[in-house]
GROMACS .gro file of C-alpha atoms in nm:
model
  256
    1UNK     CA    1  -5.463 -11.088 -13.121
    2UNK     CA    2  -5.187 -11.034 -12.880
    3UNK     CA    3  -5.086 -10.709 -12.735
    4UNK     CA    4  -4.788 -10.563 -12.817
    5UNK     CA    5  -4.558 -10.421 -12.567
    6UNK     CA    6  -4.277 -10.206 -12.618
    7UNK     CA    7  -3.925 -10.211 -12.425
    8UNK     CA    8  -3.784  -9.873 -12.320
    9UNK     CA    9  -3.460  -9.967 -12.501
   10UNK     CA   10  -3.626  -9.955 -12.858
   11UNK     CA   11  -3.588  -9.621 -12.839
   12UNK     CA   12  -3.221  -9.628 -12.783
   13UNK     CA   13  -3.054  -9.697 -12.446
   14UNK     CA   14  -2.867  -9.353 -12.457
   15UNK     CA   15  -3.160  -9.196 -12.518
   16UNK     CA   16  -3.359  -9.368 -12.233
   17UNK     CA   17  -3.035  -9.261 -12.001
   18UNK     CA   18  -3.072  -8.927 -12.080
   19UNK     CA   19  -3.425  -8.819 -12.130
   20UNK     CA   20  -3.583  -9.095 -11.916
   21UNK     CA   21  -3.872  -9.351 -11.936
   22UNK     CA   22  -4.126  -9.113 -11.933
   23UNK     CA   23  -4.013  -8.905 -12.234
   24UNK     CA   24  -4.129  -9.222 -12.453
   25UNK     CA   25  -4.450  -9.323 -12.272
   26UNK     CA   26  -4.658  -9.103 -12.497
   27UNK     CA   27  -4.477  -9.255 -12.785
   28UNK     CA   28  -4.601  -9.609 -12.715
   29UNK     CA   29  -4.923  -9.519 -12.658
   30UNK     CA   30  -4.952  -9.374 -12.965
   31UNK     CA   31  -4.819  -9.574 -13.205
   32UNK     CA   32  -5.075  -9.867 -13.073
   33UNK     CA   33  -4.919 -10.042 -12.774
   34UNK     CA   34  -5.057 -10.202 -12.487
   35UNK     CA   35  -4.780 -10.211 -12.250
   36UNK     CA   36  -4.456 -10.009 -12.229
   37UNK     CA   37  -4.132 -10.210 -12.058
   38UNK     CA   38  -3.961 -10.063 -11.755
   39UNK     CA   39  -3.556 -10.157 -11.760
   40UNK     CA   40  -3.445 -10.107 -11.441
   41UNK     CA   41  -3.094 -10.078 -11.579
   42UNK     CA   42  -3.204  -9.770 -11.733
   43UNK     CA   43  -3.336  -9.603 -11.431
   44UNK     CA   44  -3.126  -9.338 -11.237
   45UNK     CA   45  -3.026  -9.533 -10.903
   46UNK     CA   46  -2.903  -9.378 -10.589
   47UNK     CA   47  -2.493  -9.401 -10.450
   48UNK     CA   48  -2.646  -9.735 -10.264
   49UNK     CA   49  -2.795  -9.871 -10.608
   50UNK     CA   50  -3.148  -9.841 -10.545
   51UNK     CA   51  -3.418  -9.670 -10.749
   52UNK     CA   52  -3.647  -9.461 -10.569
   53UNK     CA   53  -3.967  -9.570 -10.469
   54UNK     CA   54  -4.123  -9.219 -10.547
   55UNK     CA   55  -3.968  -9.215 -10.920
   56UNK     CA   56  -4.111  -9.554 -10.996
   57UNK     CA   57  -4.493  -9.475 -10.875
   58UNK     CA   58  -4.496  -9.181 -11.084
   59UNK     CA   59  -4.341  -9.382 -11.398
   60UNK     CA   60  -4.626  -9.634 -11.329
   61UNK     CA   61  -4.889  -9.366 -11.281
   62UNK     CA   62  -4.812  -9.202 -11.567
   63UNK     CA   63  -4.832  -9.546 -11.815
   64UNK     CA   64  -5.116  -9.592 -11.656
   65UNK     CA   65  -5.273  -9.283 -11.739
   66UNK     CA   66  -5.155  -9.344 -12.134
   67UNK     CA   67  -5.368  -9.635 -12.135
   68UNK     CA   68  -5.097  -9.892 -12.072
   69UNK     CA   69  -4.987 -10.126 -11.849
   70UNK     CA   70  -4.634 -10.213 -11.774
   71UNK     CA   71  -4.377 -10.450 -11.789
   72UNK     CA   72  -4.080 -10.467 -11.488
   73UNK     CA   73  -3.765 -10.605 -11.651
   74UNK     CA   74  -3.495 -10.627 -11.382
   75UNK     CA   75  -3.117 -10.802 -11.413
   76UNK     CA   76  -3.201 -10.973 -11.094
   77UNK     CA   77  -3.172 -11.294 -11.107
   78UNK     CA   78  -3.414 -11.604 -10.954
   79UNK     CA   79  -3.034 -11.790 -10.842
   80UNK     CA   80  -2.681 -11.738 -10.731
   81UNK     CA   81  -2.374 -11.787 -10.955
   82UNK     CA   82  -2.342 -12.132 -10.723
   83UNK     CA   83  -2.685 -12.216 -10.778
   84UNK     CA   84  -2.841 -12.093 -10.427
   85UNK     CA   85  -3.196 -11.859 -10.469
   86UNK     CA   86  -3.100 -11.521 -10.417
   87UNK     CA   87  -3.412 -11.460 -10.233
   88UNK     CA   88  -3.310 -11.086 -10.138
   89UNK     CA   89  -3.328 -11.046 -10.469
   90UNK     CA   90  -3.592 -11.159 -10.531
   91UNK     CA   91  -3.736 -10.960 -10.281
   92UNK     CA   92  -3.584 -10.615 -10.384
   93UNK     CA   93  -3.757 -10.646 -10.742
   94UNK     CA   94  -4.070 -10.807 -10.625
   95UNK     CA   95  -4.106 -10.446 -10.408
   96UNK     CA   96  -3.970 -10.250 -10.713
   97UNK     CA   97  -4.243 -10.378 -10.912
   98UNK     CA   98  -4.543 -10.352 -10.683
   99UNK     CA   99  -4.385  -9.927 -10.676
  100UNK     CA  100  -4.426  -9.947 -11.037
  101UNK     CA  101  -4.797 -10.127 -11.028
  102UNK     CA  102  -4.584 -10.398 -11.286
  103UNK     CA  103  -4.802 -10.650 -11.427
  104UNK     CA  104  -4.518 -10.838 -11.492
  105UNK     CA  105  -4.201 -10.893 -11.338
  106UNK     CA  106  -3.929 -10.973 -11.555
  107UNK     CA  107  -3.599 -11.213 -11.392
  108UNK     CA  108  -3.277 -11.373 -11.521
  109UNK     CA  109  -3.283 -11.718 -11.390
  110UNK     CA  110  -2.852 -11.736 -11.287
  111UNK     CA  111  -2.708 -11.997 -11.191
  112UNK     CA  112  -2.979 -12.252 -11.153
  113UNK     CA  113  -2.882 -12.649 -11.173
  114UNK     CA  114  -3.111 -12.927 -11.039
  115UNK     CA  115  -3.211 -12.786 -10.689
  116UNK     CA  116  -3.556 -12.532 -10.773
  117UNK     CA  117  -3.602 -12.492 -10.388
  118UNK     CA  118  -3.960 -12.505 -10.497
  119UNK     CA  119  -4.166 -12.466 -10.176
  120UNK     CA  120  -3.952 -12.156 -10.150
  121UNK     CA  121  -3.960 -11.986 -10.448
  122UNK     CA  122  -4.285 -12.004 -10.481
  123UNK     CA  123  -4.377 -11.863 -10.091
  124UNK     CA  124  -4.132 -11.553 -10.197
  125UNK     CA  125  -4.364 -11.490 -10.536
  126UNK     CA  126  -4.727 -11.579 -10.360
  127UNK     CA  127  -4.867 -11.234 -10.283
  128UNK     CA  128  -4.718 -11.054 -10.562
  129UNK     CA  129  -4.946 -10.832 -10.789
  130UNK     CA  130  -4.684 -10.860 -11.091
  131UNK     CA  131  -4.644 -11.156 -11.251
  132UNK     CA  132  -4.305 -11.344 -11.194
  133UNK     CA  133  -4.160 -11.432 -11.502
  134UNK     CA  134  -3.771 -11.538 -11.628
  135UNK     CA  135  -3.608 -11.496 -11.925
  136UNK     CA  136  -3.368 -11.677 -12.127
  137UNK     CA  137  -3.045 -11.465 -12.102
  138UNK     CA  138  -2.708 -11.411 -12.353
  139UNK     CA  139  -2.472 -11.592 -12.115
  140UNK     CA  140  -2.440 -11.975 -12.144
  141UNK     CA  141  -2.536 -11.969 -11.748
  142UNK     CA  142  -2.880 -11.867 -11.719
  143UNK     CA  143  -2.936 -11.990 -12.147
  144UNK     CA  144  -2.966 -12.277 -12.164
  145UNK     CA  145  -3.272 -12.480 -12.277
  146UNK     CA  146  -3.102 -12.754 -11.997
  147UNK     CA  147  -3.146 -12.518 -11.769
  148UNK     CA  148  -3.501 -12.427 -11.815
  149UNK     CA  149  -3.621 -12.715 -11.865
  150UNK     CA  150  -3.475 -12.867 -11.562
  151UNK     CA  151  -3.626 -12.572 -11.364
  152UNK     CA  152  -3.975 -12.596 -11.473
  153UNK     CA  153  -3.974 -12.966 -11.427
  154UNK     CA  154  -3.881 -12.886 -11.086
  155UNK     CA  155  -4.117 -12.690 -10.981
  156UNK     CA  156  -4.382 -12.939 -11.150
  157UNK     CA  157  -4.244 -13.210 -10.962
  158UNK     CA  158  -4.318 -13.015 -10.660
  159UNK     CA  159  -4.665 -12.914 -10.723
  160UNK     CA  160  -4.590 -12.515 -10.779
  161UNK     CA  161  -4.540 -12.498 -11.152
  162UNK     CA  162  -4.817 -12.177 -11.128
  163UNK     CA  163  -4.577 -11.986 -10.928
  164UNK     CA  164  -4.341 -11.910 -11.221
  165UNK     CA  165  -4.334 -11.872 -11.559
  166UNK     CA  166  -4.135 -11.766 -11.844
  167UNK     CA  167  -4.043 -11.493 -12.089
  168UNK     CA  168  -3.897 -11.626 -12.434
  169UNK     CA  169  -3.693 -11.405 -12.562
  170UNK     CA  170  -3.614 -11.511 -12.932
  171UNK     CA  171  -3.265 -11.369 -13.023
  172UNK     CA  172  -3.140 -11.454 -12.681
  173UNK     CA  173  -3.105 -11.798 -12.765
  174UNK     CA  174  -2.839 -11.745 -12.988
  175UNK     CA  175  -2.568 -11.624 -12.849
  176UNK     CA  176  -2.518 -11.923 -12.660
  177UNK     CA  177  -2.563 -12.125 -12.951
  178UNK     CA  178  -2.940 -12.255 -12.885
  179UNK     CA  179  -3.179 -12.300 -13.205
  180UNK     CA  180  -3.463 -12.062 -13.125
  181UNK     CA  181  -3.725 -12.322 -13.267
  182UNK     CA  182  -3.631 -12.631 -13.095
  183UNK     CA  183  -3.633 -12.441 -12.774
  184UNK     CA  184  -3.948 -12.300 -12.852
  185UNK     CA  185  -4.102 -12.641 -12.924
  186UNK     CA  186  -3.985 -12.740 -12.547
  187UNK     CA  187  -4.076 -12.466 -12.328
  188UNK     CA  188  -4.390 -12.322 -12.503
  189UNK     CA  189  -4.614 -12.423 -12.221
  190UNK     CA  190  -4.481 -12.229 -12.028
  191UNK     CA  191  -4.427 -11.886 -12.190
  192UNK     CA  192  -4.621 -11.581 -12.114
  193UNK     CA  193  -4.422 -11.327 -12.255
  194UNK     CA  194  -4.238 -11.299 -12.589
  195UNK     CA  195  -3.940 -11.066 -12.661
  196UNK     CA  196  -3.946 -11.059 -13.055
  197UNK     CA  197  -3.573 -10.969 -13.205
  198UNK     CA  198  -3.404 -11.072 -13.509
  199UNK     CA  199  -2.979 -11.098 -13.425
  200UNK     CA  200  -2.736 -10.974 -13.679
  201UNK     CA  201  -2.313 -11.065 -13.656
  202UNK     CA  202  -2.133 -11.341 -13.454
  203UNK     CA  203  -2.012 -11.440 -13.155
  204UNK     CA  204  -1.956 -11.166 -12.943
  205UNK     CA  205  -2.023 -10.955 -13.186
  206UNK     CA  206  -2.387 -11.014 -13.227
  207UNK     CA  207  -2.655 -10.732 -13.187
  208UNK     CA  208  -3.028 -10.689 -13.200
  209UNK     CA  209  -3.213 -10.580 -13.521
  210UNK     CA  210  -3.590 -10.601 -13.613
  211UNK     CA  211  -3.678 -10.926 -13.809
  212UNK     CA  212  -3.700 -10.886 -14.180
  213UNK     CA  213  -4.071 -10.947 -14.304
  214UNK     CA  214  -4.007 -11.246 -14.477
  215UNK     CA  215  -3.791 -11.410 -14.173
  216UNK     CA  216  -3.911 -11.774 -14.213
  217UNK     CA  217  -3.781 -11.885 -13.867
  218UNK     CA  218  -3.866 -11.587 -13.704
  219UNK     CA  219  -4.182 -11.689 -13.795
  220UNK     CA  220  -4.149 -12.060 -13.743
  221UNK     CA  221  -4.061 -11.947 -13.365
  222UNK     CA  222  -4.382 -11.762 -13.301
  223UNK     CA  223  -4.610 -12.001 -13.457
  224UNK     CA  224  -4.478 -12.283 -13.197
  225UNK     CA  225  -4.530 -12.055 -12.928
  226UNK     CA  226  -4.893 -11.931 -12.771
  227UNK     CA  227  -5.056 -11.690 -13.001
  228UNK     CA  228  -5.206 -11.538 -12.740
  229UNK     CA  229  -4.932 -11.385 -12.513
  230UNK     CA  230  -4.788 -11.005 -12.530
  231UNK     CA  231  -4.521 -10.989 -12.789
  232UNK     CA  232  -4.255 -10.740 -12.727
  233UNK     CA  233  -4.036 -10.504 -12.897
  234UNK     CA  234  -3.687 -10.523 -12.799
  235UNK     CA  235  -3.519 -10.414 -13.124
  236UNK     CA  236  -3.382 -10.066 -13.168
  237UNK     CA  237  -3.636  -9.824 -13.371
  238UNK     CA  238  -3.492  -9.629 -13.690
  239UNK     CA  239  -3.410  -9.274 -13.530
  240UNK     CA  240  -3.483  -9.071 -13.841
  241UNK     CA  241  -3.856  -9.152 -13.797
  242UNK     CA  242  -3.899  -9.313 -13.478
  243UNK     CA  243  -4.257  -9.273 -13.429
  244UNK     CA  244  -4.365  -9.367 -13.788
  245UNK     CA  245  -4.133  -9.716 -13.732
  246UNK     CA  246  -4.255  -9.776 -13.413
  247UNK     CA  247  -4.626  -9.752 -13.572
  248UNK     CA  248  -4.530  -9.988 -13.854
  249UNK     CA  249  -4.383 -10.219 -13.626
  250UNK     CA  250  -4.657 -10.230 -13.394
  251UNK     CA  251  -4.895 -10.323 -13.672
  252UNK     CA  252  -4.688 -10.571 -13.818
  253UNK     CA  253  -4.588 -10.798 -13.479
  254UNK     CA  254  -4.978 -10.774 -13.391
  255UNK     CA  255  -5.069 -10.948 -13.747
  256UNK     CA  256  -4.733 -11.172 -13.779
   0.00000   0.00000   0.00000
């Protein structure tokens, strides 16, 4: 069975901004999680944009001492609009993650095209304690299944392909007009990490929900996909009971 991790913005991103991260640590570990995701867009930052070391270890202390372990989702991402690594980047989140005892980091890839620079991608991530992992994002640059596939045979053609690996997140896909399954079908080798959303509206318009029960492709998607990596919550909770649909949903993802 896989372990279910929740994302801070479940509970509602205003809510996050105001009462911070830790106010709903106690709440995951409740309801049956095993992890509890840190959004480092949610996190108060300095005038110079930087999140304090010293707020960070105590976030990760304290989901640690609930039992969980936690997840480091940062808008960094792995390359430059023109394609170049961003390796201070890469860099700044790698240390914001080891502050936070992450066991997984959490990238956008950017604007990656044919050149991985391999060797050094993977001499930036050797060392780290968390996990390096990129997601699939909303923008057609840094979403496509092009993209990521190019990028993992990359690295494969130049002997790291264990220096990286990927976070599927299911809704994402759509908004720049990728089926979820056939990408799922493609990169499931290399996913370690699931975010689980259903996507309601169009275009620009679209949001994040919580798949219905009976969501035959949501379903589709997770059967093509290893059964035994952490699934996470990114969909918003219902407010007027958000414990008891955080439980319910926690149950359900671990037995869908």
């Amino acid at each position: 069975m896989a372990d279910i991790v929740i994302v801070a913005s479940a509970f509602g991103v205003a809510q996050v901004r105001e009462h911070g991260h830790h106010a709903y640590v106690p709440v995951a570990a409740e309801v049956g999680a095993a992890g509890f995701e840190v959004r480092r867009e949610l996190l108060p930052a300095g005038p110079d944009g930087a999140v304090s070391t010293e707020l960070l270890t105590a976030l990760g202390r304290l989901i640690a001492s609930r039992g969980l372990w936690s997840v480091y989702s940062t808008p960094a991402t792995l390359y430059t609009h023109d394609g170049a690594l961003d390796k201070a980047a890469v860099r700044g989140a790698l240390a914001e993650a080891q502050a936070l005892d992450a066991r997984i980091v959490k990238f956008q890839l950017g604007g990656f095209a044919d050149e991985a620079s391999a060797d050094t991608l993977a001499e930036l991530l050797r060392g780290s304690r968390a996990r390096a992992l990129v997601e699939n994002g909303q923008e057609a640059v840094g979403g496509s299944l092009a993209q990521f596939r190019n990028l993992f045979a990359a690295l494969e053609a130049a002997g790291v392909d264990d220096a990286l690996g990927m976070t599927f997140d299911v809704g994402n896909w759509q908004w720049p007009g990728e089926a979820p399954l056939d990408c799922a079908r493609v990169l499931a080798p290399y996913v370690e990490y699931i975010h689980c959303k259903g996507v309601a509206g169009e275009g620009a318009r679209r949001f994040a929900v919580a798949p219905a029960g009976n969501d035959a492709r949501f379903t589709a998607v997770l059967a093509a996909l290893p059964g035994d990596v952490p699934r996470g919550i990114e969909f918003p909770f219902d407010t007027t009971d958000l414990a008891a649909d955080a439980n319910r949903h926690v149950a359900w993802l671990k037995a869908a």
